[in-house]
């Protein structure tokens, strides 16, 4: 996160600037000036890695929070009101859960066009279902508790009960689920970029891997392949560990 926020100050070079590379600069191995070597255009791999964190983490956090907002709203409404409203919403959730996420994302992005915000919207619109199921299951239990029934008997409106009595109880679980989903979103973005469906104007870890394999650099320049791969793995594992710990702390079971 620090590297992504302070990329212009931490990166030795700006990867978006044109480089007049000499023959010796192309695929140069790591040295004192370029700690992770250079790519086939003579650009510094460390700078690409730092700036790539901006795109990968932006997609991960923004798409995860958008999906959290959609899933929370659907789960609260379906769990609290129930009836035909809840059944309709949950059948929609079941329908989206049956469809494989990644192939559907690939088709939509391929038809709609590549772009950072398009990828964020596609992932967020398709990635809220698990949050909705989690929130609904908790709301079904919470709405039967005594303090909620007392609030109803005192004339509190449904929106007030949801806002002040139910939502605060499910918020910790929502936070834990969101942190867990960020790692999945980063993997989705990296996969789309690796398959050539990422934003071509922005550097991301998945795009770095796409360049490396499409240009046949994976066998000749390990320093261009391993850093983005390890970055994706380390960030995903870190977020999973944080999410699991938060779930253990907050989950009432």
PDB file of C-alpha atoms in Angstrom, residues 12-197:
ATOM      1  CA  UNK A  12      13.653   5.239  -9.393  1.00  0.00           C
ATOM      2  CA  UNK A  13      12.215   5.958 -12.859  1.00  0.00           C
ATOM      3  CA  UNK A  14       8.871   6.799 -14.422  1.00  0.00           C
ATOM      4  CA  UNK A  15       7.791   3.762 -16.476  1.00  0.00           C
ATOM      5  CA  UNK A  16       5.386   5.876 -18.545  1.00  0.00           C
ATOM      6  CA  UNK A  17       8.161   8.061 -19.940  1.00  0.00           C
ATOM      7  CA  UNK A  18       9.736   7.148 -23.261  1.00  0.00           C
ATOM      8  CA  UNK A  19      13.178   5.577 -22.922  1.00  0.00           C
ATOM      9  CA  UNK A  20      15.921   5.892 -25.528  1.00  0.00           C
ATOM     10  CA  UNK A  21      17.333   2.452 -24.860  1.00  0.00           C
ATOM     11  CA  UNK A  22      20.644   1.261 -26.202  1.00  0.00           C
ATOM     12  CA  UNK A  23      21.255  -2.314 -27.248  1.00  0.00           C
ATOM     13  CA  UNK A  24      23.015  -3.044 -23.954  1.00  0.00           C
ATOM     14  CA  UNK A  25      20.003  -1.751 -21.994  1.00  0.00           C
ATOM     15  CA  UNK A  26      17.544  -4.220 -23.524  1.00  0.00           C
ATOM     16  CA  UNK A  27      16.849  -7.102 -21.097  1.00  0.00           C
ATOM     17  CA  UNK A  28      19.831  -6.063 -18.999  1.00  0.00           C
ATOM     18  CA  UNK A  29      20.084  -8.178 -15.821  1.00  0.00           C
ATOM     19  CA  UNK A  30      19.911  -6.651 -12.336  1.00  0.00           C
ATOM     20  CA  UNK A  31      22.746  -4.328 -11.371  1.00  0.00           C
ATOM     21  CA  UNK A  32      23.440  -1.550  -8.880  1.00  0.00           C
ATOM     22  CA  UNK A  33      21.480   1.035 -10.892  1.00  0.00           C
ATOM     23  CA  UNK A  34      18.550  -1.224 -11.813  1.00  0.00           C
ATOM     24  CA  UNK A  35      18.038  -3.639  -8.926  1.00  0.00           C
ATOM     25  CA  UNK A  36      15.515  -5.795 -10.809  1.00  0.00           C
ATOM     26  CA  UNK A  37      17.013  -5.359 -14.264  1.00  0.00           C
ATOM     27  CA  UNK A  38      15.329  -3.956 -17.369  1.00  0.00           C
ATOM     28  CA  UNK A  39      12.705  -5.185 -19.824  1.00  0.00           C
ATOM     29  CA  UNK A  40      12.844  -5.506 -23.594  1.00  0.00           C
ATOM     30  CA  UNK A  41      12.224  -1.749 -23.951  1.00  0.00           C
ATOM     31  CA  UNK A  42      15.028  -0.826 -21.549  1.00  0.00           C
ATOM     32  CA  UNK A  43      12.654   0.248 -18.760  1.00  0.00           C
ATOM     33  CA  UNK A  44      13.420  -0.328 -15.100  1.00  0.00           C
ATOM     34  CA  UNK A  45      11.541  -3.416 -13.825  1.00  0.00           C
ATOM     35  CA  UNK A  46      11.494  -2.178 -10.207  1.00  0.00           C
ATOM     36  CA  UNK A  47       9.709   1.002 -11.305  1.00  0.00           C
ATOM     37  CA  UNK A  48       7.242  -1.056 -13.333  1.00  0.00           C
ATOM     38  CA  UNK A  49       6.598  -3.240 -10.281  1.00  0.00           C
ATOM     39  CA  UNK A  50       5.988  -0.265  -7.961  1.00  0.00           C
ATOM     40  CA  UNK A  51       3.673   1.510 -10.395  1.00  0.00           C
ATOM     41  CA  UNK A  52       1.945  -1.793 -11.142  1.00  0.00           C
ATOM     42  CA  UNK A  53       0.955  -2.018  -7.499  1.00  0.00           C
ATOM     43  CA  UNK A  54      -1.161   1.108  -8.022  1.00  0.00           C
ATOM     44  CA  UNK A  55      -3.369  -0.478 -10.674  1.00  0.00           C
ATOM     45  CA  UNK A  56      -3.616  -3.920  -9.088  1.00  0.00           C
ATOM     46  CA  UNK A  57      -4.468  -2.604  -5.616  1.00  0.00           C
ATOM     47  CA  UNK A  58      -6.815   0.086  -6.967  1.00  0.00           C
ATOM     48  CA  UNK A  59      -8.827  -2.541  -8.831  1.00  0.00           C
ATOM     49  CA  UNK A  60      -8.736  -4.841  -5.793  1.00  0.00           C
ATOM     50  CA  UNK A  61      -9.930  -2.308  -3.228  1.00  0.00           C
ATOM     51  CA  UNK A  62     -12.407  -0.321  -5.346  1.00  0.00           C
ATOM     52  CA  UNK A  63     -14.071  -3.370  -6.930  1.00  0.00           C
ATOM     53  CA  UNK A  64     -14.209  -5.201  -3.580  1.00  0.00           C
ATOM     54  CA  UNK A  65     -15.832  -2.236  -1.811  1.00  0.00           C
ATOM     55  CA  UNK A  66     -18.332  -1.754  -4.641  1.00  0.00           C
ATOM     56  CA  UNK A  67     -19.203  -5.450  -4.512  1.00  0.00           C
ATOM     57  CA  UNK A  68     -19.468  -5.186  -0.717  1.00  0.00           C
ATOM     58  CA  UNK A  69     -21.953  -2.308  -1.033  1.00  0.00           C
ATOM     59  CA  UNK A  70     -24.138  -4.196  -3.520  1.00  0.00           C
ATOM     60  CA  UNK A  71     -23.990  -7.470  -1.583  1.00  0.00           C
ATOM     61  CA  UNK A  72     -24.702  -5.778   1.741  1.00  0.00           C
ATOM     62  CA  UNK A  73     -27.732  -3.967   0.376  1.00  0.00           C
ATOM     63  CA  UNK A  74     -29.146  -7.113  -1.240  1.00  0.00           C
ATOM     64  CA  UNK A  75     -28.457  -9.227   1.852  1.00  0.00           C
ATOM     65  CA  UNK A  76     -30.052  -6.720   4.240  1.00  0.00           C
ATOM     66  CA  UNK A  77     -33.206  -6.380   2.147  1.00  0.00           C
ATOM     67  CA  UNK A  78     -33.530 -10.106   1.441  1.00  0.00           C
ATOM     68  CA  UNK A  79     -32.904 -11.119   5.044  1.00  0.00           C
ATOM     69  CA  UNK A  80     -35.046  -8.506   6.762  1.00  0.00           C
ATOM     70  CA  UNK A  81     -38.105  -8.372   4.513  1.00  0.00           C
ATOM     71  CA  UNK A  82     -38.096 -11.994   3.330  1.00  0.00           C
ATOM     72  CA  UNK A  83     -41.179 -13.127   1.436  1.00  0.00           C
ATOM     73  CA  UNK A  84     -41.289 -12.717  -2.323  1.00  0.00           C
ATOM     74  CA  UNK A  85     -38.728  -9.909  -2.175  1.00  0.00           C
ATOM     75  CA  UNK A  86     -36.168 -12.068  -0.398  1.00  0.00           C
ATOM     76  CA  UNK A  87     -36.900 -15.100  -2.563  1.00  0.00           C
ATOM     77  CA  UNK A  88     -36.531 -13.097  -5.787  1.00  0.00           C
ATOM     78  CA  UNK A  89     -33.228 -11.584  -4.708  1.00  0.00           C
ATOM     79  CA  UNK A  90     -31.798 -14.906  -3.562  1.00  0.00           C
ATOM     80  CA  UNK A  91     -32.827 -16.656  -6.791  1.00  0.00           C
ATOM     81  CA  UNK A  92     -30.852 -13.936  -8.610  1.00  0.00           C
ATOM     82  CA  UNK A  93     -27.901 -14.683  -6.327  1.00  0.00           C
ATOM     83  CA  UNK A  94     -28.207 -18.413  -7.053  1.00  0.00           C
ATOM     84  CA  UNK A  95     -28.286 -17.721 -10.792  1.00  0.00           C
ATOM     85  CA  UNK A  96     -25.089 -15.661 -10.648  1.00  0.00           C
ATOM     86  CA  UNK A  97     -23.382 -18.255  -8.451  1.00  0.00           C
ATOM     87  CA  UNK A  98     -24.043 -20.976 -11.020  1.00  0.00           C
ATOM     88  CA  UNK A  99     -22.331 -19.028 -13.831  1.00  0.00           C
ATOM     89  CA  UNK A 100     -18.490 -19.250 -13.703  1.00  0.00           C
ATOM     90  CA  UNK A 101     -17.193 -15.772 -12.886  1.00  0.00           C
ATOM     91  CA  UNK A 102     -13.951 -15.642 -14.852  1.00  0.00           C
ATOM     92  CA  UNK A 103     -15.268 -16.841 -18.248  1.00  0.00           C
ATOM     93  CA  UNK A 104     -18.198 -14.429 -17.958  1.00  0.00           C
ATOM     94  CA  UNK A 105     -15.837 -11.564 -17.094  1.00  0.00           C
ATOM     95  CA  UNK A 106     -13.677 -12.421 -20.093  1.00  0.00           C
ATOM     96  CA  UNK A 107     -16.671 -12.357 -22.436  1.00  0.00           C
ATOM     97  CA  UNK A 108     -18.024  -9.064 -21.069  1.00  0.00           C
ATOM     98  CA  UNK A 109     -14.651  -7.288 -21.141  1.00  0.00           C
ATOM     99  CA  UNK A 110     -13.906  -8.608 -24.632  1.00  0.00           C
ATOM    100  CA  UNK A 111     -17.260  -7.302 -25.920  1.00  0.00           C
ATOM    101  CA  UNK A 112     -17.385  -4.076 -23.906  1.00  0.00           C
ATOM    102  CA  UNK A 113     -13.745  -3.089 -24.399  1.00  0.00           C
ATOM    103  CA  UNK A 114     -10.694  -2.836 -22.204  1.00  0.00           C
ATOM    104  CA  UNK A 115     -10.253  -0.147 -19.585  1.00  0.00           C
ATOM    105  CA  UNK A 116      -9.498   0.166 -15.879  1.00  0.00           C
ATOM    106  CA  UNK A 117     -12.960   1.302 -14.783  1.00  0.00           C
ATOM    107  CA  UNK A 118     -14.685  -1.161 -17.075  1.00  0.00           C
ATOM    108  CA  UNK A 119     -12.777  -3.988 -15.403  1.00  0.00           C
ATOM    109  CA  UNK A 120     -13.677  -2.610 -11.959  1.00  0.00           C
ATOM    110  CA  UNK A 121     -17.368  -2.412 -12.859  1.00  0.00           C
ATOM    111  CA  UNK A 122     -17.465  -5.908 -14.341  1.00  0.00           C
ATOM    112  CA  UNK A 123     -15.762  -7.487 -11.333  1.00  0.00           C
ATOM    113  CA  UNK A 124     -17.893  -5.588  -8.808  1.00  0.00           C
ATOM    114  CA  UNK A 125     -21.195  -6.362 -10.563  1.00  0.00           C
ATOM    115  CA  UNK A 126     -20.379 -10.082 -10.640  1.00  0.00           C
ATOM    116  CA  UNK A 127     -18.595 -10.390  -7.296  1.00  0.00           C
ATOM    117  CA  UNK A 128     -21.210  -9.441  -4.680  1.00  0.00           C
ATOM    118  CA  UNK A 129     -23.070 -12.738  -4.371  1.00  0.00           C
ATOM    119  CA  UNK A 130     -21.120 -14.328  -1.490  1.00  0.00           C
ATOM    120  CA  UNK A 131     -21.414 -11.146   0.568  1.00  0.00           C
ATOM    121  CA  UNK A 132     -25.160 -11.114  -0.027  1.00  0.00           C
ATOM    122  CA  UNK A 133     -25.557 -14.713   1.178  1.00  0.00           C
ATOM    123  CA  UNK A 134     -23.417 -14.055   4.264  1.00  0.00           C
ATOM    124  CA  UNK A 135     -25.277 -10.887   5.210  1.00  0.00           C
ATOM    125  CA  UNK A 136     -28.701 -12.481   4.633  1.00  0.00           C
ATOM    126  CA  UNK A 137     -27.896 -15.448   6.876  1.00  0.00           C
ATOM    127  CA  UNK A 138     -26.830 -13.125   9.695  1.00  0.00           C
ATOM    128  CA  UNK A 139     -29.821 -10.811   9.277  1.00  0.00           C
ATOM    129  CA  UNK A 140     -32.231 -13.769   9.519  1.00  0.00           C
ATOM    130  CA  UNK A 141     -30.800 -14.475  12.970  1.00  0.00           C
ATOM    131  CA  UNK A 142     -30.441 -10.891  14.183  1.00  0.00           C
ATOM    132  CA  UNK A 143     -33.953  -9.731  13.257  1.00  0.00           C
ATOM    133  CA  UNK A 144     -35.447 -12.275  15.705  1.00  0.00           C
ATOM    134  CA  UNK A 145     -33.547 -10.951  18.716  1.00  0.00           C
ATOM    135  CA  UNK A 146     -35.357  -9.244  21.562  1.00  0.00           C
ATOM    136  CA  UNK A 147     -34.025  -5.714  21.056  1.00  0.00           C
ATOM    137  CA  UNK A 148     -35.191  -5.720  17.420  1.00  0.00           C
ATOM    138  CA  UNK A 149     -38.658  -6.932  18.444  1.00  0.00           C
ATOM    139  CA  UNK A 150     -38.808  -4.235  21.136  1.00  0.00           C
ATOM    140  CA  UNK A 151     -37.853  -1.574  18.597  1.00  0.00           C
ATOM    141  CA  UNK A 152     -40.695  -2.761  16.338  1.00  0.00           C
ATOM    142  CA  UNK A 153     -43.170  -2.653  19.221  1.00  0.00           C
ATOM    143  CA  UNK A 154     -42.127   0.938  19.967  1.00  0.00           C
ATOM    144  CA  UNK A 155     -42.995   1.929  16.410  1.00  0.00           C
ATOM    145  CA  UNK A 156     -39.513   2.125  14.871  1.00  0.00           C
ATOM    146  CA  UNK A 157     -39.555   2.075  11.078  1.00  0.00           C
ATOM    147  CA  UNK A 158     -37.964  -0.716   9.078  1.00  0.00           C
ATOM    148  CA  UNK A 159     -35.257   1.576   7.708  1.00  0.00           C
ATOM    149  CA  UNK A 160     -34.381   2.753  11.229  1.00  0.00           C
ATOM    150  CA  UNK A 161     -34.168  -0.824  12.537  1.00  0.00           C
ATOM    151  CA  UNK A 162     -31.941  -1.886   9.639  1.00  0.00           C
ATOM    152  CA  UNK A 163     -29.741   1.190  10.015  1.00  0.00           C
ATOM    153  CA  UNK A 164     -29.314   1.323  13.786  1.00  0.00           C
ATOM    154  CA  UNK A 165     -29.851  -2.220  15.032  1.00  0.00           C
ATOM    155  CA  UNK A 166     -29.040  -4.730  12.286  1.00  0.00           C
ATOM    156  CA  UNK A 167     -26.360  -3.175  10.082  1.00  0.00           C
ATOM    157  CA  UNK A 168     -23.919  -2.475  12.989  1.00  0.00           C
ATOM    158  CA  UNK A 169     -24.162  -6.138  14.002  1.00  0.00           C
ATOM    159  CA  UNK A 170     -23.224  -7.476  10.559  1.00  0.00           C
ATOM    160  CA  UNK A 171     -20.618  -4.804   9.763  1.00  0.00           C
ATOM    161  CA  UNK A 172     -17.626  -6.682  11.284  1.00  0.00           C
ATOM    162  CA  UNK A 173     -18.388  -9.758   9.182  1.00  0.00           C
ATOM    163  CA  UNK A 174     -18.776  -7.571   6.097  1.00  0.00           C
ATOM    164  CA  UNK A 175     -15.335  -6.063   6.713  1.00  0.00           C
ATOM    165  CA  UNK A 176     -13.751  -9.493   7.070  1.00  0.00           C
ATOM    166  CA  UNK A 177     -15.469 -10.759   3.914  1.00  0.00           C
ATOM    167  CA  UNK A 178     -14.375  -7.657   1.990  1.00  0.00           C
ATOM    168  CA  UNK A 179     -10.731  -8.098   2.947  1.00  0.00           C
ATOM    169  CA  UNK A 180     -10.924 -11.721   1.807  1.00  0.00           C
ATOM    170  CA  UNK A 181     -12.532 -10.728  -1.491  1.00  0.00           C
ATOM    171  CA  UNK A 182      -9.828  -8.139  -2.284  1.00  0.00           C
ATOM    172  CA  UNK A 183      -7.321 -10.936  -2.898  1.00  0.00           C
ATOM    173  CA  UNK A 184      -9.754 -12.648  -5.258  1.00  0.00           C
ATOM    174  CA  UNK A 185     -10.358  -9.406  -7.149  1.00  0.00           C
ATOM    175  CA  UNK A 186      -6.612  -8.866  -7.571  1.00  0.00           C
ATOM    176  CA  UNK A 187      -6.305 -12.379  -8.986  1.00  0.00           C
ATOM    177  CA  UNK A 188      -9.209 -11.701 -11.368  1.00  0.00           C
ATOM    178  CA  UNK A 189      -7.599  -8.473 -12.593  1.00  0.00           C
ATOM    179  CA  UNK A 190      -4.213 -10.139 -12.979  1.00  0.00           C
ATOM    180  CA  UNK A 191      -5.772 -13.015 -14.912  1.00  0.00           C
ATOM    181  CA  UNK A 192      -7.660 -10.684 -17.252  1.00  0.00           C
ATOM    182  CA  UNK A 193      -4.525  -8.610 -17.825  1.00  0.00           C
ATOM    183  CA  UNK A 194      -2.417 -11.735 -18.375  1.00  0.00           C
ATOM    184  CA  UNK A 195      -4.905 -12.885 -21.025  1.00  0.00           C
ATOM    185  CA  UNK A 196      -4.604  -9.521 -22.786  1.00  0.00           C
ATOM    186  CA  UNK A 197      -7.875  -8.036 -21.500  1.00  0.00           C
TER     187      UNK A 197
END
